[in-house]
Amino acid sequence: MEMRSLAPFTGPLPAIGLGTWEMEYDADPVAALKTGLELGMTHVDTAEMYGRGAVEEIVGKAIAGRRDEVFLTSKVLPSNASREGTLAACERSLKALRTDCLDLYLLHWPGRHPLEETLRAFDALCESGKIRAFGVSNFDAAELRAIVELAGPGRITCNQVLYHPGERTIETALLPAARELGVPLVAYSPFGHGDMLSSDSAGGRAMAEIARRRGVSVYQVALRFVLRHPDVLTIPKAATLAHVTDNAAAGSWELDESEIASLAKACPPPGRGPGIPML
């Protein structure tokens, strides 16, 4: 499994982790997560919003007895992101996840509460040992600059955003800004939605052709396109053991320049804005 880093961490993380949005609807989500962990996909991402806490409970069951192996991320809803609301939300997440500490805690998207309040709560949680680091999700370039200025350099660990071959808007402004600020990006929904992988679309046909030549799945091609940036990690969700295994296999190869050019032509930016939908 290819490894990458999230600032300010120096220890490596798997480039391909485990997303959990809508996992409460899957047939055996605990087994899928355990399989991913066994395959080295130890970056597990969840949120209090997912299943209204049900998914955090699923994750807690899956990582029981192996918490030390896992880099665990959860998120606070913006409606809860006042200072006291963030502290209370974190306690609920810790209880659901059956752990006493999160490796990373994110503000799920910008909301009505002042960022200064959320940051004060994050600082308090770090000081008490409840979280090790904090970051954001679904922030555009201007919003990311604003919170980095408030928090100080090197303190925003990542920005988690929507990114897949059919949605490349982040490449225009957000990715350059994140690089300038030293904030890695974590791509969610790297397979897109609807018919992105379908042979009815130019992008789907381009990915299918590369997959055929490579002897891999179109899902692996989509993951490798997202991961062509060295400062991007990704957290695909997989509902079945076969899909988890296939996702993990994408951590062992790379697209060549001609393949990247072919996909870039078939899937031109821009699309929707970064971080929509908010998962």
Short mmCIF file of C-alpha atoms in Angstrom, two decimals:
data_model
loop_
_atom_site.label_atom_id
_atom_site.label_comp_id
_atom_site.label_asym_id
_atom_site.label_seq_id
_atom_site.Cartn_x
_atom_site.Cartn_y
_atom_site.Cartn_z
CA MET A 1 0.00 0.00 0.00
CA GLU A 2 1.35 3.41 -1.01
CA MET A 3 1.93 5.70 1.96
CA ARG A 4 1.64 9.50 2.21
CA SER A 5 1.72 12.11 4.97
CA LEU A 6 -0.74 14.59 6.45
CA ALA A 7 0.77 17.76 7.93
CA PRO A 8 1.77 18.22 10.70
CA PHE A 9 2.17 14.47 11.03
CA THR A 10 5.47 12.97 9.95
CA GLY A 11 4.30 9.37 10.17
CA PRO A 12 2.99 7.86 6.93
CA LEU A 13 -0.66 7.09 6.22
CA PRO A 14 -2.09 4.87 3.48
CA ALA A 15 -2.88 6.92 0.39
CA ILE A 16 -6.16 5.00 0.16
CA GLY A 17 -8.23 4.87 3.33
CA LEU A 18 -11.74 3.83 4.29
CA GLY A 19 -14.73 6.14 3.91
CA THR A 20 -17.95 5.33 5.73
CA TRP A 21 -20.72 7.62 4.44
CA GLU A 22 -24.06 5.70 4.22
CA MET A 23 -22.37 2.58 5.59
CA GLU A 24 -25.35 2.01 7.86
CA TYR A 25 -27.20 0.67 4.79
CA ASP A 26 -24.56 -1.93 3.89
CA ALA A 27 -25.10 -5.64 4.49
CA ASP A 28 -22.01 -6.25 6.64
CA PRO A 29 -20.15 -2.98 7.19
CA VAL A 30 -18.09 -4.25 10.11
CA ALA A 31 -16.65 -7.06 7.96
CA ALA A 32 -15.88 -4.62 5.14
CA LEU A 33 -14.01 -2.30 7.49
CA LYS A 34 -12.09 -5.15 9.12
CA THR A 35 -11.03 -6.42 5.71
CA GLY A 36 -9.82 -2.96 4.77
CA LEU A 37 -7.75 -2.75 7.94
CA GLU A 38 -6.20 -6.14 7.23
CA LEU A 39 -5.24 -4.88 3.76
CA GLY A 40 -3.45 -1.86 5.25
CA MET A 41 -6.19 0.75 4.72
CA THR A 42 -5.85 2.01 8.27
CA HIS A 43 -7.02 5.61 7.71
CA VAL A 44 -10.69 5.39 8.74
CA ASP A 45 -12.94 8.41 8.20
CA THR A 46 -16.39 8.94 9.70
CA ALA A 47 -18.60 11.73 11.09
CA GLU A 48 -21.30 12.37 13.65
CA MET A 49 -23.66 13.15 10.75
CA TYR A 50 -23.34 9.70 9.18
CA GLY A 51 -26.41 7.71 10.12
CA ARG A 52 -26.97 10.21 12.96
CA GLY A 53 -24.20 8.51 14.92
CA ALA A 54 -24.94 4.95 13.79
CA VAL A 55 -21.89 4.81 11.53
CA GLU A 56 -19.55 5.89 14.31
CA GLU A 57 -20.90 2.94 16.32
CA ILE A 58 -20.21 0.62 13.36
CA VAL A 59 -16.66 1.94 13.14
CA GLY A 60 -16.24 1.46 16.88
CA LYS A 61 -17.15 -2.22 16.54
CA ALA A 62 -14.81 -2.69 13.57
CA ILE A 63 -11.75 -1.19 15.26
CA ALA A 64 -12.33 -2.79 18.66
CA GLY A 65 -9.13 -4.44 19.83
CA ARG A 66 -7.02 -2.80 17.13
CA ARG A 67 -7.37 0.91 17.85
CA ASP A 68 -3.59 1.38 17.88
CA GLU A 69 -3.46 0.33 14.21
CA VAL A 70 -5.97 2.94 13.06
CA PHE A 71 -5.69 6.61 12.14
CA LEU A 72 -9.21 7.65 13.14
CA THR A 73 -10.98 10.76 11.83
CA SER A 74 -14.42 12.12 12.69
CA LYS A 75 -16.22 15.41 12.08
CA VAL A 76 -18.35 17.90 13.96
CA LEU A 77 -21.44 19.29 12.26
CA PRO A 78 -21.33 23.06 11.70
CA SER A 79 -24.58 23.42 13.64
CA ASN A 80 -22.73 22.01 16.66
CA ALA A 81 -19.50 23.93 16.11
CA SER A 82 -19.72 26.53 18.85
CA ARG A 83 -17.04 26.10 21.50
CA GLU A 84 -19.26 24.19 23.92
CA GLY A 85 -21.11 22.41 21.13
CA THR A 86 -17.86 21.11 19.65
CA LEU A 87 -16.68 19.82 23.01
CA ALA A 88 -19.98 18.00 23.56
CA ALA A 89 -20.04 16.61 20.02
CA CYS A 90 -16.54 15.23 20.41
CA GLU A 91 -17.52 13.45 23.63
CA ARG A 92 -20.47 11.82 21.84
CA SER A 93 -18.23 10.70 18.98
CA LEU A 94 -15.63 9.27 21.34
CA LYS A 95 -18.33 7.28 23.14
CA ALA A 96 -19.81 5.94 19.89
CA LEU A 97 -16.36 5.04 18.56
CA ARG A 98 -15.35 3.36 21.84
CA THR A 99 -12.13 5.31 22.10
CA ASP A 100 -10.67 8.02 24.30
CA CYS A 101 -8.95 9.96 21.50
CA LEU A 102 -9.42 10.90 17.86
CA ASP A 103 -6.35 11.19 15.66
CA LEU A 104 -8.04 13.92 13.63
CA TYR A 105 -11.20 16.00 14.16
CA LEU A 106 -12.66 18.07 11.33
CA LEU A 107 -15.21 20.85 10.99
CA HIS A 108 -17.54 19.22 8.46
CA TRP A 109 -18.18 22.42 6.48
CA PRO A 110 -18.28 26.17 7.22
CA GLY A 111 -21.33 27.21 9.22
CA ARG A 112 -22.88 29.98 11.29
CA HIS A 113 -20.62 29.68 14.33
CA PRO A 114 -17.47 31.84 14.27
CA LEU A 115 -14.39 29.84 13.34
CA GLU A 116 -12.63 31.31 16.37
CA GLU A 117 -15.05 29.41 18.63
CA THR A 118 -14.49 26.11 16.85
CA LEU A 119 -10.73 26.60 16.96
CA ARG A 120 -10.84 27.34 20.68
CA ALA A 121 -12.68 24.06 21.18
CA PHE A 122 -10.17 22.20 19.00
CA ASP A 123 -7.32 23.66 21.05
CA ALA A 124 -9.02 22.60 24.28
CA LEU A 125 -9.56 19.09 22.94
CA CYS A 126 -5.90 18.85 21.95
CA GLU A 127 -4.80 20.05 25.39
CA SER A 128 -7.02 17.47 27.12
CA GLY A 129 -5.81 14.64 24.88
CA LYS A 130 -9.23 14.03 23.31
CA ILE A 131 -7.91 14.75 19.80
CA ARG A 132 -4.40 14.76 18.36
CA ALA A 133 -4.99 17.19 15.49
CA PHE A 134 -7.73 19.09 13.68
CA GLY A 135 -8.67 20.23 10.22
CA VAL A 136 -11.57 21.11 7.97
CA SER A 137 -13.78 19.70 5.24
CA ASN A 138 -15.53 21.31 2.28
CA PHE A 139 -13.61 24.61 2.55
CA ASP A 140 -12.95 26.54 -0.66
CA ALA A 141 -9.70 28.41 -1.26
CA ALA A 142 -10.77 31.66 0.45
CA GLU A 143 -12.23 29.80 3.43
CA LEU A 144 -9.09 27.72 3.78
CA ARG A 145 -6.91 30.83 3.76
CA ALA A 146 -9.10 32.39 6.44
CA ILE A 147 -8.91 29.48 8.85
CA VAL A 148 -5.18 28.99 8.34
CA GLU A 149 -4.68 32.66 9.19
CA LEU A 150 -6.76 32.23 12.36
CA ALA A 151 -5.20 28.94 13.44
CA GLY A 152 -1.63 29.70 12.45
CA PRO A 153 0.65 27.92 9.99
CA GLY A 154 1.00 24.16 10.22
CA ARG A 155 -2.07 23.65 12.40
CA ILE A 156 -4.77 22.77 9.85
CA THR A 157 -3.94 19.14 9.15
CA CYS A 158 -6.03 18.73 6.00
CA ASN A 159 -9.03 19.86 3.99
CA GLN A 160 -11.35 17.03 2.99
CA VAL A 161 -13.17 17.75 -0.29
CA LEU A 162 -15.14 16.20 -3.12
CA TYR A 163 -12.80 15.11 -5.89
CA HIS A 164 -13.09 12.55 -8.66
CA PRO A 165 -12.35 12.39 -12.41
CA GLY A 166 -15.72 13.93 -13.24
CA GLU A 167 -15.39 16.73 -10.64
CA ARG A 168 -12.08 18.56 -10.95
CA THR A 169 -13.04 22.05 -9.77
CA ILE A 170 -10.58 21.91 -6.87
CA GLU A 171 -7.70 21.91 -9.35
CA THR A 172 -8.49 25.50 -10.41
CA ALA A 173 -8.05 27.41 -7.14
CA LEU A 174 -8.25 25.18 -4.08
CA LEU A 175 -5.43 22.74 -4.83
CA PRO A 176 -2.91 25.53 -5.60
CA ALA A 177 -3.97 27.42 -2.47
CA ALA A 178 -3.72 24.29 -0.33
CA ARG A 179 -0.20 23.67 -1.64
CA GLU A 180 0.81 27.25 -0.90
CA LEU A 181 -0.57 26.92 2.63
CA GLY A 182 0.91 23.46 3.20
CA VAL A 183 -2.49 21.81 3.73
CA PRO A 184 -2.90 18.36 2.13
CA LEU A 185 -6.27 17.45 0.62
CA VAL A 186 -8.25 14.28 1.32
CA ALA A 187 -10.59 13.35 -1.53
CA TYR A 188 -13.96 11.88 -0.72
CA SER A 189 -16.35 10.22 -3.22
CA PRO A 190 -13.48 9.47 -5.65
CA PHE A 191 -15.86 7.37 -7.79
CA GLY A 192 -18.33 10.22 -8.19
CA HIS A 193 -22.05 9.75 -8.37
CA GLY A 194 -24.46 8.52 -10.99
CA ASP A 195 -23.00 7.59 -14.36
CA MET A 196 -19.42 8.86 -14.05
CA LEU A 197 -18.02 5.35 -14.50
CA SER A 198 -20.58 4.42 -17.16
CA SER A 199 -19.54 3.65 -20.72
CA ASP A 200 -22.16 6.20 -21.77
CA SER A 201 -19.79 9.03 -20.78
CA ALA A 202 -16.48 10.04 -22.35
CA GLY A 203 -14.76 9.76 -19.00
CA GLY A 204 -16.24 6.35 -18.34
CA ARG A 205 -15.08 5.08 -21.73
CA ALA A 206 -11.58 6.47 -21.17
CA MET A 207 -11.34 4.82 -17.75
CA ALA A 208 -12.71 1.54 -19.12
CA GLU A 209 -10.07 1.48 -21.87
CA ILE A 210 -7.23 2.05 -19.39
CA ALA A 211 -8.72 -0.57 -17.07
CA ARG A 212 -8.88 -3.09 -19.92
CA ARG A 213 -5.25 -2.51 -20.90
CA ARG A 214 -4.05 -2.61 -17.30
CA GLY A 215 -6.17 -5.57 -16.25
CA VAL A 216 -7.68 -3.59 -13.36
CA SER A 217 -11.11 -2.17 -12.50
CA VAL A 218 -12.41 1.26 -13.48
CA TYR A 219 -12.56 1.99 -9.75
CA GLN A 220 -8.80 1.57 -9.51
CA VAL A 221 -8.31 3.87 -12.48
CA ALA A 222 -10.47 6.55 -10.82
CA LEU A 223 -8.46 6.24 -7.61
CA ARG A 224 -5.14 6.53 -9.42
CA PHE A 225 -6.33 9.64 -11.27
CA VAL A 226 -7.14 11.33 -7.96
CA LEU A 227 -3.85 10.16 -6.45
CA ARG A 228 -1.72 11.50 -9.30
CA HIS A 229 -1.20 14.51 -7.01
CA PRO A 230 1.36 13.59 -4.33
CA ASP A 231 -0.35 15.83 -1.75
CA VAL A 232 -3.77 14.19 -2.09
CA LEU A 233 -5.07 11.17 -0.17
CA THR A 234 -8.45 9.52 -0.66
CA ILE A 235 -11.10 7.72 1.39
CA PRO A 236 -13.36 5.62 -0.87
CA LYS A 237 -16.23 3.72 0.67
CA ALA A 238 -16.74 0.08 -0.29
CA ALA A 239 -19.78 -1.95 0.72
CA THR A 240 -18.47 -5.40 -0.22
CA LEU A 241 -15.34 -7.37 0.62
CA ALA A 242 -14.53 -7.65 -3.09
CA HIS A 243 -14.71 -3.89 -3.57
CA VAL A 244 -12.57 -3.23 -0.49
CA THR A 245 -9.95 -5.64 -1.82
CA ASP A 246 -10.07 -4.00 -5.25
CA ASN A 247 -9.64 -0.52 -3.77
CA ALA A 248 -6.59 -1.68 -1.81
CA ALA A 249 -5.00 -3.02 -4.99
CA ALA A 250 -5.00 0.51 -6.44
CA GLY A 251 -2.26 1.35 -3.93
CA SER A 252 0.32 -0.65 -5.84
CA TRP A 253 0.52 1.03 -9.28
CA GLU A 254 0.39 4.44 -11.01
CA LEU A 255 -1.00 5.90 -14.22
CA ASP A 256 1.55 6.92 -16.82
CA GLU A 257 1.62 10.37 -18.40
CA SER A 258 -0.29 9.34 -21.53
CA GLU A 259 -3.05 7.77 -19.45
CA ILE A 260 -3.35 10.87 -17.30
CA ALA A 261 -3.54 13.04 -20.43
CA SER A 262 -6.24 10.81 -21.91
CA LEU A 263 -8.36 11.00 -18.76
CA ALA A 264 -7.81 14.73 -18.34
CA LYS A 265 -9.08 15.29 -21.88
CA ALA A 266 -12.11 13.03 -21.38
CA CYS A 267 -12.96 14.56 -17.98
CA PRO A 268 -12.28 18.30 -18.31
CA PRO A 269 -12.78 20.72 -15.41
CA PRO A 270 -14.65 22.54 -14.07
CA GLY A 271 -17.73 20.92 -12.57
CA ARG A 272 -19.53 21.51 -9.31
CA GLY A 273 -17.82 23.39 -6.52
CA PRO A 274 -15.55 21.69 -3.99
CA GLY A 275 -17.20 19.78 -1.22
CA ILE A 276 -20.68 19.30 -2.66
CA PRO A 277 -22.43 17.15 -1.54
CA MET A 278 -21.17 17.42 2.04
CA LEU A 279 -20.33 13.86 2.99
#
